[in-house]
Amino acid sequence: MSSSLARPTAPRPQHPDPAPPPATTERMTGAQAVVRALEELGVEVVFGIPGGAILPVYDPLLDSRRIRHVLVRHEQGAGHAATGYAQATGRVGVCMATSGPGATNLVTPLADAQADSVPVVAITGQVGTPVMGTDAFQEADITGITMPITKHNVLVTRGADIPRVLAEAFHLAATGRPGAVLVDIPKDVLRAQMIFQWPPRLRLPGYRPVTTPNPRQITAAARLITAARAPVLYVGGGVIKSEAAGALRAFAERTGMPVVTTLMARGAFPDSHPQHLGMPGMHGTVTAVAALQKVDLLIALGARFDDRVTGDPRTFAPGAAVIHADIDPAEIGKNRRADVPIVGDCREVLEQLLAAVAAQPLPDLSSWWTRLERLRADYPLGYRWPADGSLAPQFVISEIGRAAGPDAIFCAGVGQHQMWAAQFIGYENPRTWLNSGGQGTMGYAVPAAIGAKLGAPHAEVWAIDGDGCFQMTNRELATAAVEGIPIKVAVIDNGHLGMIRQWQNLFYDERYSQSDLRTHSRRVPDFAALAEALGCVGLRCERKEDVAEVIAAARAVRDRPVVVDFVVGADAQVWPMIAAGAGNDLIMAARDLRPLFDDADELPASGSTAEDVR
């Protein structure tokens, strides 16, 4: 059994027991109750840093035999590690911080987790209730600060509420549309005695996520499906969240429909499957972009019609009828009107759609596939080698993917390397591609890889990072070294903020304002030496003929983290590209904007896509 299939997955969301009888009743402090509740909730690992307001929790945490605490070097690292753990396992990731700056350092990873629908619970200490509102030392209104960027947050004012509030936090984070939840607990509440009762009675009036789709909507969707001549399955990250990859494949194969997977859905449908057209959007494949523009029926599953996919929404899929299925009713109709809106869990939706069409004759899609196959053959993803003989970053990333294989987990930072990793690594399984999609958070990759490795210890975990992103959170390599977490880090080192440089090249007349990191000329820092100083193995690669050997050397290290500084060309760019705000009928290659289709029957003009293949 492959490691990806052996990975534990989240249980199906269940509604809370309205009145569970308490099986455990003990007297303890609020801090002890926090640790005990986390144990009862099945938490394996907590990422955090102690500080004054949260310190009462760290004392009983020392005695826990069921929870491993990972001492990160910055609270941002704790949040991203919790996110990586959750994305790799499907379980709730947990992070902890003290009041004031400790809590505010979690703002970025909480916003990141919420944007990507990742189940994360953050527990923060707060100053004592007698001094709240007095600008006490390290006081910050973290519930007020994070209200817009969390699914829910709460300030606990009574120790007796701690078990219930934490149980509710985990339930809210993991059910419905997953998200980030913050629980803030004042120091005096943590110190005070309370009666611990477990299981608690959850109090969530009005919170009843709809998982089962309306049968009438399923019938209406089936009617459109059986009439479509040019349909596309537009698959978003919700398919992975709902563990619906198997149901998606069964439905796609029964209907014969082409599939596109968004940045957050890579791995939800195998890249090697002949029905997979690739990733749509700003840096998607020509075939995927073209299919969405010429579709007559768009079936959106757990996707939110993000601007990076649609471009100018007025020109996106102009002739398509839309079936939109999502567990979050707020997403349906938000960016694109749905002809058939379906609120429900993606797995249940797909299973019911499959049953609805199983006995019906389906349309002949052969002419549609003929057009798509011509596109796929004529416009494969590709790249040019740098004229100066330096490494092509796309080659490096594709070689890492080839060596590590489809059961490895890849965590990407944000920028050019993220897009190349999405394009040039083949993803066959869900939860093998982790990245920051909605927020585009630089610094995500290294701590997320740490969390992913702890969640899936038998998987090979690579962080694909850029030299800009890497310098934001590389301090967490010390965490990985001290904790014995043997991740691999590939730094795609082009000496610049690559995506910024690309935009400056294309849209700002090559005026490279503050995007030059100068890591090549002066090696500040020397990434290989820095890795060694942080307790890791540090390697460097600058030549094509050495790439395979260096990757093999990195993979051979099993007892420590490894960092490989891949020195690549500075001018490589990500193609294809659709300019921000432009319609998907325009696709950019080199510096030219050209129409994707001149009319309904023509394919893209020659040269309108990526560079020539290697």
Tab-separated table of C-alpha atoms in Angstrom, residues 43-207:
chain	number	residue	atom	x	y	z
A	43	VAL	CA	-4.504	15.812	19.427
A	44	GLU	CA	-1.094	14.340	18.623
A	45	VAL	CA	1.027	17.447	18.209
A	46	VAL	CA	0.901	21.123	19.185
A	47	PHE	CA	3.148	23.763	17.634
A	48	GLY	CA	3.935	26.767	19.758
A	49	ILE	CA	6.130	28.990	21.929
A	50	PRO	CA	5.565	29.664	25.649
A	51	GLY	CA	5.130	33.142	27.080
A	52	GLY	CA	3.795	34.692	30.250
A	53	ALA	CA	0.060	34.501	29.612
A	54	ILE	CA	0.082	30.974	28.176
A	55	LEU	CA	2.745	29.643	30.554
A	56	PRO	CA	0.226	27.999	32.916
A	57	VAL	CA	-0.669	25.587	30.090
A	58	TYR	CA	2.928	24.645	29.465
A	59	ASP	CA	3.365	23.225	32.967
A	60	PRO	CA	0.784	20.394	32.673
A	61	LEU	CA	1.687	19.970	29.005
A	62	LEU	CA	5.100	18.742	30.179
A	63	ASP	CA	3.408	15.750	31.818
A	64	SER	CA	1.268	14.744	28.838
A	65	ARG	CA	2.208	11.403	27.355
A	66	ARG	CA	-0.170	11.788	24.438
A	67	ILE	CA	0.691	15.209	23.054
A	68	ARG	CA	3.971	16.141	21.457
A	69	HIS	CA	4.829	19.818	21.641
A	70	VAL	CA	7.068	21.240	18.922
A	71	LEU	CA	8.918	24.377	20.000
A	72	VAL	CA	9.052	26.596	16.927
A	73	ARG	CA	11.242	29.680	16.564
A	74	HIS	CA	8.426	32.098	15.677
A	75	GLU	CA	4.669	31.932	16.132
A	76	GLN	CA	4.154	32.320	12.395
A	77	GLY	CA	6.010	29.039	12.021
A	78	ALA	CA	3.644	27.432	14.545
A	79	GLY	CA	0.598	28.498	12.540
A	80	HIS	CA	1.941	27.341	9.183
A	81	ALA	CA	3.138	24.048	10.688
A	82	ALA	CA	-0.359	23.438	12.064
A	83	THR	CA	-1.731	24.189	8.592
A	84	GLY	CA	0.708	21.789	6.914
A	85	TYR	CA	-0.204	19.082	9.410
A	86	ALA	CA	-3.911	19.606	8.733
A	87	GLN	CA	-3.514	19.681	4.953
A	88	ALA	CA	-1.464	16.483	4.922
A	89	THR	CA	-3.728	14.516	7.276
A	90	GLY	CA	-7.213	16.003	7.116
A	91	ARG	CA	-7.172	16.344	10.896
A	92	VAL	CA	-7.261	19.575	12.882
A	93	GLY	CA	-3.889	21.306	13.280
A	94	VAL	CA	-3.186	22.986	16.619
A	95	CYS	CA	-0.944	25.929	17.478
A	96	MET	CA	-0.399	27.857	20.685
A	97	ALA	CA	0.921	31.307	21.552
A	98	THR	CA	1.016	33.819	24.351
A	99	SER	CA	-0.783	37.154	24.507
A	100	GLY	CA	0.075	40.357	22.645
A	101	PRO	CA	2.804	39.862	20.041
A	102	GLY	CA	2.675	36.074	20.381
A	103	ALA	CA	-0.977	36.082	19.395
A	104	THR	CA	-0.626	38.729	16.703
A	105	ASN	CA	2.171	36.704	15.096
A	106	LEU	CA	-0.518	34.094	14.391
A	107	VAL	CA	-2.609	36.517	12.354
A	108	THR	CA	-0.938	35.681	9.027
A	109	PRO	CA	-1.185	31.882	9.316
A	110	LEU	CA	-4.765	32.114	10.587
A	111	ALA	CA	-5.765	34.265	7.615
A	112	ASP	CA	-3.917	31.821	5.381
A	113	ALA	CA	-5.687	28.763	6.833
A	114	GLN	CA	-9.083	30.425	6.657
A	115	ALA	CA	-8.610	31.457	3.025
A	116	ASP	CA	-7.726	27.871	2.062
A	117	SER	CA	-10.396	26.216	4.251
A	118	VAL	CA	-7.885	24.428	6.471
A	119	PRO	CA	-9.023	23.164	9.911
A	120	VAL	CA	-6.756	24.871	12.452
A	121	VAL	CA	-7.340	25.697	16.122
A	122	ALA	CA	-5.176	28.362	17.763
A	123	ILE	CA	-5.062	28.615	21.557
A	124	THR	CA	-3.758	31.915	22.891
A	125	GLY	CA	-3.088	33.155	26.385
A	126	GLN	CA	-4.538	36.507	27.404
A	127	VAL	CA	-3.694	38.929	30.207
A	128	GLY	CA	-5.684	38.451	33.394
A	129	THR	CA	-9.302	39.574	33.400
A	130	PRO	CA	-8.731	42.245	36.122
A	131	VAL	CA	-6.347	44.165	33.823
A	132	MET	CA	-8.023	43.582	30.484
A	133	GLY	CA	-8.762	46.897	28.812
A	134	THR	CA	-6.017	48.756	30.680
A	135	ASP	CA	-3.304	48.373	28.032
A	136	ALA	CA	-1.576	45.881	30.301
A	137	PHE	CA	1.784	44.427	29.362
A	138	GLN	CA	1.424	42.254	26.264
A	139	GLU	CA	-2.304	42.896	25.975
A	140	ALA	CA	-3.956	42.758	22.551
A	141	ASP	CA	-7.572	42.209	21.618
A	142	ILE	CA	-6.788	39.122	19.563
A	143	THR	CA	-10.430	38.056	19.211
A	144	GLY	CA	-11.258	41.462	17.771
A	145	ILE	CA	-8.197	41.424	15.543
A	146	THR	CA	-8.903	37.966	14.125
A	147	MET	CA	-12.688	38.166	13.855
A	148	PRO	CA	-12.628	38.872	10.085
A	149	ILE	CA	-10.073	36.146	9.348
A	150	THR	CA	-11.366	33.180	11.372
A	151	LYS	CA	-14.391	30.960	11.058
A	152	HIS	CA	-15.047	31.560	14.759
A	153	ASN	CA	-13.231	32.855	17.819
A	154	VAL	CA	-14.044	33.151	21.485
A	155	LEU	CA	-12.712	34.696	24.689
A	156	VAL	CA	-13.150	32.241	27.571
A	157	THR	CA	-14.033	33.937	30.856
A	158	ARG	CA	-14.905	30.884	32.999
A	159	GLY	CA	-12.721	27.864	33.563
A	160	ALA	CA	-15.746	25.579	33.520
A	161	ASP	CA	-16.290	26.524	29.869
A	162	ILE	CA	-12.856	25.396	28.673
A	163	PRO	CA	-13.747	21.756	27.775
A	164	ARG	CA	-16.901	22.796	25.939
A	165	VAL	CA	-15.288	25.698	24.088
A	166	LEU	CA	-12.372	23.570	22.897
A	167	ALA	CA	-14.677	20.756	21.784
A	168	GLU	CA	-16.773	23.302	19.905
A	169	ALA	CA	-13.647	24.821	18.357
A	170	PHE	CA	-12.569	21.474	16.941
A	171	HIS	CA	-16.057	20.698	15.697
A	172	LEU	CA	-16.349	24.078	13.977
A	173	ALA	CA	-12.858	23.867	12.463
A	174	ALA	CA	-13.415	20.402	10.978
A	175	THR	CA	-17.053	20.370	9.854
A	176	GLY	CA	-18.925	22.162	7.113
A	177	ARG	CA	-16.439	24.310	5.277
A	178	PRO	CA	-13.275	23.811	7.363
A	179	GLY	CA	-11.504	26.851	8.722
A	180	ALA	CA	-9.516	28.546	11.449
A	181	VAL	CA	-10.817	28.925	15.009
A	182	LEU	CA	-9.124	30.892	17.810
A	183	VAL	CA	-9.658	30.333	21.546
A	184	ASP	CA	-8.306	33.083	23.815
A	185	ILE	CA	-8.008	32.313	27.545
A	186	PRO	CA	-6.975	34.837	30.231
A	187	LYS	CA	-4.150	33.845	32.556
A	188	ASP	CA	-6.245	33.976	35.733
A	189	VAL	CA	-8.806	31.619	34.146
A	190	LEU	CA	-5.995	29.190	33.349
A	191	ARG	CA	-4.764	29.320	36.948
A	192	ALA	CA	-8.122	29.010	38.679
A	193	GLN	CA	-9.639	25.726	39.833
A	194	MET	CA	-12.586	24.320	37.883
A	195	ILE	CA	-14.596	21.130	37.458
A	196	PHE	CA	-13.613	19.260	34.292
A	197	GLN	CA	-16.446	17.316	32.669
A	198	TRP	CA	-16.049	15.223	29.549
A	199	PRO	CA	-17.644	14.855	27.098
A	200	PRO	CA	-19.150	18.325	27.227
A	201	ARG	CA	-22.497	19.443	25.881
A	202	LEU	CA	-21.866	21.510	22.773
A	203	ARG	CA	-23.807	24.735	22.359
A	204	LEU	CA	-23.829	25.754	18.724
A	205	PRO	CA	-27.296	27.093	17.993
A	206	GLY	CA	-27.849	27.646	14.310
A	207	TYR	CA	-24.742	25.774	13.192
